JSON list of C-alpha atoms in Angstrom, two decimals:
[
{"chain": "L", "resi": 1, "resn": "MET", "atom": "CA", "xyz": [25.71, -0.65, 39.62]},
{"chain": "L", "resi": 2, "resn": "ASN", "atom": "CA", "xyz": [27.75, 1.60, 37.31]},
{"chain": "L", "resi": 3, "resn": "ASP", "atom": "CA", "xyz": [28.17, -1.40, 34.99]},
{"chain": "L", "resi": 4, "resn": "SER", "atom": "CA", "xyz": [24.59, -1.94, 34.93]},
{"chain": "L", "resi": 5, "resn": "GLN", "atom": "CA", "xyz": [23.78, 1.54, 34.48]},
{"chain": "L", "resi": 6, "resn": "ASN", "atom": "CA", "xyz": [26.33, 1.81, 31.59]},
{"chain": "L", "resi": 7, "resn": "THR", "atom": "CA", "xyz": [24.66, -1.59, 30.15]},
{"chain": "L", "resi": 8, "resn": "ARG", "atom": "CA", "xyz": [21.29, 0.19, 30.32]},
{"chain": "L", "resi": 9, "resn": "LYS", "atom": "CA", "xyz": [22.41, 3.24, 28.60]},
{"chain": "L", "resi": 10, "resn": "SER", "atom": "CA", "xyz": [24.12, 1.35, 25.95]},
{"chain": "L", "resi": 11, "resn": "SER", "atom": "CA", "xyz": [20.95, -0.56, 25.06]},
{"chain": "L", "resi": 12, "resn": "ARG", "atom": "CA", "xyz": [19.11, 2.80, 24.68]},
{"chain": "L", "resi": 13, "resn": "ARG", "atom": "CA", "xyz": [21.30, 3.79, 21.81]},
{"chain": "L", "resi": 14, "resn": "PRO", "atom": "CA", "xyz": [19.45, 4.43, 18.55]},
{"chain": "L", "resi": 15, "resn": "THR", "atom": "CA", "xyz": [19.15, 1.13, 16.59]},
{"chain": "L", "resi": 16, "resn": "GLY", "atom": "CA", "xyz": [19.67, 2.79, 13.24]},
{"chain": "L", "resi": 17, "resn": "ARG", "atom": "CA", "xyz": [15.90, 1.93, 12.31]},
{"chain": "L", "resi": 18, "resn": "ALA", "atom": "CA", "xyz": [15.66, 5.46, 10.62]},
{"chain": "L", "resi": 19, "resn": "GLU", "atom": "CA", "xyz": [18.43, 4.40, 8.18]},
{"chain": "L", "resi": 20, "resn": "GLU", "atom": "CA", "xyz": [16.83, 1.03, 7.47]},
{"chain": "L", "resi": 21, "resn": "ARG", "atom": "CA", "xyz": [14.33, 0.64, 4.69]},
{"chain": "L", "resi": 22, "resn": "PRO", "atom": "CA", "xyz": [10.88, -0.24, 5.64]},
{"chain": "L", "resi": 23, "resn": "THR", "atom": "CA", "xyz": [9.44, -3.79, 5.47]},
{"chain": "L", "resi": 24, "resn": "VAL", "atom": "CA", "xyz": [6.95, -4.86, 2.95]},
{"chain": "L", "resi": 25, "resn": "MET", "atom": "CA", "xyz": [4.08, -4.73, 5.29]},
{"chain": "L", "resi": 26, "resn": "GLU", "atom": "CA", "xyz": [4.98, -1.15, 6.25]},
{"chain": "L", "resi": 27, "resn": "ILE", "atom": "CA", "xyz": [5.13, -0.38, 2.57]},
{"chain": "L", "resi": 28, "resn": "LEU", "atom": "CA", "xyz": [1.75, -1.66, 1.99]},
{"chain": "L", "resi": 29, "resn": "ARG", "atom": "CA", "xyz": [0.20, 0.14, 4.87]},
{"chain": "L", "resi": 30, "resn": "GLN", "atom": "CA", "xyz": [1.78, 3.37, 3.83]},
{"chain": "L", "resi": 31, "resn": "ALA", "atom": "CA", "xyz": [0.54, 3.05, 0.37]},
{"chain": "L", "resi": 32, "resn": "ARG", "atom": "CA", "xyz": [-2.95, 2.42, 1.48]},
{"chain": "L", "resi": 33, "resn": "THR", "atom": "CA", "xyz": [-3.02, 5.26, 3.78]},
{"chain": "L", "resi": 34, "resn": "GLN", "atom": "CA", "xyz": [-1.36, 7.76, 1.38]},
{"chain": "L", "resi": 35, "resn": "LEU", "atom": "CA", "xyz": [-3.91, 6.90, -1.30]},
{"chain": "L", "resi": 36, "resn": "ALA", "atom": "CA", "xyz": [-6.92, 7.00, 0.87]},
{"chain": "L", "resi": 37, "resn": "GLU", "atom": "CA", "xyz": [-5.58, 10.56, 2.10]},
{"chain": "L", "resi": 38, "resn": "LEU", "atom": "CA", "xyz": [-5.21, 11.83, -1.33]},
{"chain": "L", "resi": 39, "resn": "THR", "atom": "CA", "xyz": [-8.31, 10.48, -2.86]},
{"chain": "L", "resi": 40, "resn": "GLY", "atom": "CA", "xyz": [-10.62, 10.64, 0.05]},
{"chain": "L", "resi": 41, "resn": "MET", "atom": "CA", "xyz": [-11.67, 6.95, -0.60]},
{"chain": "L", "resi": 42, "resn": "GLU", "atom": "CA", "xyz": [-11.35, 3.86, 1.21]},
{"chain": "L", "resi": 43, "resn": "ALA", "atom": "CA", "xyz": [-8.43, 1.63, 0.12]},
{"chain": "L", "resi": 44, "resn": "GLU", "atom": "CA", "xyz": [-9.94, -1.98, 0.39]},
{"chain": "L", "resi": 45, "resn": "THR", "atom": "CA", "xyz": [-7.06, -4.19, -0.52]},
{"chain": "L", "resi": 46, "resn": "VAL", "atom": "CA", "xyz": [-3.54, -4.52, -2.20]},
{"chain": "L", "resi": 47, "resn": "SER", "atom": "CA", "xyz": [-4.08, -6.78, -5.18]},
{"chain": "L", "resi": 48, "resn": "SER", "atom": "CA", "xyz": [-0.33, -6.66, -6.46]},
{"chain": "L", "resi": 49, "resn": "PHE", "atom": "CA", "xyz": [2.91, -5.31, -5.55]},
{"chain": "L", "resi": 50, "resn": "GLU", "atom": "CA", "xyz": [6.42, -5.40, -6.87]},
{"chain": "L", "resi": 51, "resn": "GLN", "atom": "CA", "xyz": [9.71, -3.81, -5.88]},
{"chain": "L", "resi": 52, "resn": "THR", "atom": "CA", "xyz": [11.30, -2.04, -8.69]},
{"chain": "L", "resi": 53, "resn": "GLU", "atom": "CA", "xyz": [14.49, -0.22, -9.22]},
{"chain": "L", "resi": 54, "resn": "ASP", "atom": "CA", "xyz": [12.99, 3.07, -8.37]},
{"chain": "L", "resi": 55, "resn": "GLY", "atom": "CA", "xyz": [11.03, 1.89, -5.46]},
{"chain": "L", "resi": 56, "resn": "TRP", "atom": "CA", "xyz": [7.70, 0.03, -5.48]},
{"chain": "L", "resi": 57, "resn": "THR", "atom": "CA", "xyz": [4.62, -0.54, -7.72]},
{"chain": "L", "resi": 58, "resn": "LEU", "atom": "CA", "xyz": [1.26, -1.49, -6.29]},
{"chain": "L", "resi": 59, "resn": "GLU", "atom": "CA", "xyz": [-2.22, -2.10, -7.50]},
{"chain": "L", "resi": 60, "resn": "ILE", "atom": "CA", "xyz": [-4.69, -1.01, -4.86]},
{"chain": "L", "resi": 61, "resn": "GLU", "atom": "CA", "xyz": [-8.50, -1.80, -4.80]},
{"chain": "L", "resi": 62, "resn": "VAL", "atom": "CA", "xyz": [-10.46, 1.31, -3.72]},
{"chain": "L", "resi": 63, "resn": "LEU", "atom": "CA", "xyz": [-14.12, 1.60, -2.96]},
{"chain": "L", "resi": 64, "resn": "GLU", "atom": "CA", "xyz": [-15.39, 4.60, -5.22]},
{"chain": "L", "resi": 65, "resn": "LEU", "atom": "CA", "xyz": [-19.19, 4.50, -4.70]},
{"chain": "L", "resi": 66, "resn": "THR", "atom": "CA", "xyz": [-21.12, 2.46, -2.27]},
{"chain": "L", "resi": 67, "resn": "ARG", "atom": "CA", "xyz": [-24.48, 1.26, -3.63]},
{"chain": "L", "resi": 68, "resn": "VAL", "atom": "CA", "xyz": [-27.26, -1.13, -2.21]},
{"chain": "L", "resi": 69, "resn": "PRO", "atom": "CA", "xyz": [-26.82, -4.05, -2.57]},
{"chain": "L", "resi": 70, "resn": "ASP", "atom": "CA", "xyz": [-23.11, -3.96, -1.93]},
{"chain": "L", "resi": 71, "resn": "THR", "atom": "CA", "xyz": [-22.43, -6.18, -5.02]},
{"chain": "L", "resi": 72, "resn": "MET", "atom": "CA", "xyz": [-23.37, -3.23, -7.02]},
{"chain": "L", "resi": 73, "resn": "SER", "atom": "CA", "xyz": [-21.05, -0.74, -5.31]},
{"chain": "L", "resi": 74, "resn": "LEU", "atom": "CA", "xyz": [-18.24, 0.59, -7.63]},
{"chain": "L", "resi": 75, "resn": "LEU", "atom": "CA", "xyz": [-14.56, -0.25, -7.10]},
{"chain": "L", "resi": 76, "resn": "ALA", "atom": "CA", "xyz": [-11.39, 0.83, -8.96]},
{"chain": "L", "resi": 77, "resn": "SER", "atom": "CA", "xyz": [-8.03, -0.45, -9.18]},
{"chain": "L", "resi": 78, "resn": "TYR", "atom": "CA", "xyz": [-5.21, 2.22, -8.85]},
{"chain": "L", "resi": 79, "resn": "GLN", "atom": "CA", "xyz": [-1.60, 1.84, -9.83]},
{"chain": "L", "resi": 80, "resn": "VAL", "atom": "CA", "xyz": [0.47, 3.38, -7.09]},
{"chain": "L", "resi": 81, "resn": "GLU", "atom": "CA", "xyz": [4.14, 4.16, -7.37]},
{"chain": "L", "resi": 82, "resn": "LEU", "atom": "CA", "xyz": [6.31, 4.58, -4.33]},
{"chain": "L", "resi": 83, "resn": "ASP", "atom": "CA", "xyz": [10.00, 5.44, -3.65]},
{"chain": "L", "resi": 84, "resn": "PRO", "atom": "CA", "xyz": [12.15, 3.13, -1.86]},
{"chain": "L", "resi": 85, "resn": "GLU", "atom": "CA", "xyz": [11.20, 4.63, 1.72]},
{"chain": "L", "resi": 86, "resn": "GLY", "atom": "CA", "xyz": [7.48, 4.17, 0.77]},
{"chain": "L", "resi": 87, "resn": "GLN", "atom": "CA", "xyz": [6.44, 7.63, 0.00]},
{"chain": "L", "resi": 88, "resn": "LEU", "atom": "CA", "xyz": [3.83, 8.03, -2.81]},
{"chain": "L", "resi": 89, "resn": "THR", "atom": "CA", "xyz": [5.25, 9.41, -5.81]},
{"chain": "L", "resi": 90, "resn": "GLY", "atom": "CA", "xyz": [2.33, 8.95, -8.19]},
{"chain": "L", "resi": 91, "resn": "TYR", "atom": "CA", "xyz": [-0.96, 6.98, -8.91]},
{"chain": "L", "resi": 92, "resn": "ARG", "atom": "CA", "xyz": [-3.42, 6.49, -11.52]},
{"chain": "L", "resi": 93, "resn": "ARG", "atom": "CA", "xyz": [-6.95, 4.61, -11.91]},
{"chain": "L", "resi": 94, "resn": "VAL", "atom": "CA", "xyz": [-6.38, 1.81, -14.38]},
{"chain": "L", "resi": 95, "resn": "ARG", "atom": "CA", "xyz": [-9.81, 0.17, -14.05]},
{"chain": "L", "resi": 96, "resn": "ARG", "atom": "CA", "xyz": [-13.28, 0.76, -12.77]},
{"chain": "L", "resi": 97, "resn": "TYR", "atom": "CA", "xyz": [-15.80, -1.97, -12.11]},
{"chain": "L", "resi": 98, "resn": "GLU", "atom": "CA", "xyz": [-18.89, -3.18, -9.99]},
{"chain": "L", "resi": 99, "resn": "ARG", "atom": "CA", "xyz": [-18.00, -5.37, -6.96]},
{"chain": "L", "resi": 100, "resn": "GLY", "atom": "CA", "xyz": [-20.28, -8.25, -8.16]},
{"chain": "L", "resi": 101, "resn": "ARG", "atom": "CA", "xyz": [-18.70, -8.62, -11.61]},
{"chain": "L", "resi": 102, "resn": "SER", "atom": "CA", "xyz": [-15.87, -10.74, -12.48]},
{"chain": "L", "resi": 103, "resn": "ASP", "atom": "CA", "xyz": [-13.06, -9.87, -14.69]},
{"chain": "L", "resi": 104, "resn": "ALA", "atom": "CA", "xyz": [-13.66, -10.02, -18.40]},
{"chain": "L", "resi": 105, "resn": "HIS", "atom": "CA", "xyz": [-12.03, -12.68, -20.42]},
{"chain": "L", "resi": 106, "resn": "ARG", "atom": "CA", "xyz": [-8.28, -12.11, -20.50]},
{"chain": "L", "resi": 107, "resn": "PRO", "atom": "CA", "xyz": [-6.11, -12.88, -23.56]},
{"chain": "L", "resi": 108, "resn": "GLY", "atom": "CA", "xyz": [-4.12, -16.05, -23.12]},
{"chain": "L", "resi": 109, "resn": "GLY", "atom": "CA", "xyz": [-6.62, -17.53, -20.63]},
{"chain": "L", "resi": 110, "resn": "ARG", "atom": "CA", "xyz": [-9.22, -20.07, -21.27]}
]
């Protein structure tokens, strides 16, 4: 029984998870949660993300103003910067638009 107790004890050792970096999904969840807490607005989707030398850069779509019909609600895109551990270090609104509107023509596209 001592051997099995020792085995159980050794399996309960810390896994070192605190030292590991968060997964991409954890980063995305943390970014949405932190932005919503700071702005008081609902983060709807992550439209882009990229790992950088300093951490992460994401673009998050936020519901800024609910209107009826819903296609008239105002959304905004926020650029969010995170450190490598997923802590928000900065954000800024880069675009504001009505839900029912498509993107304007972008240079280089047809």
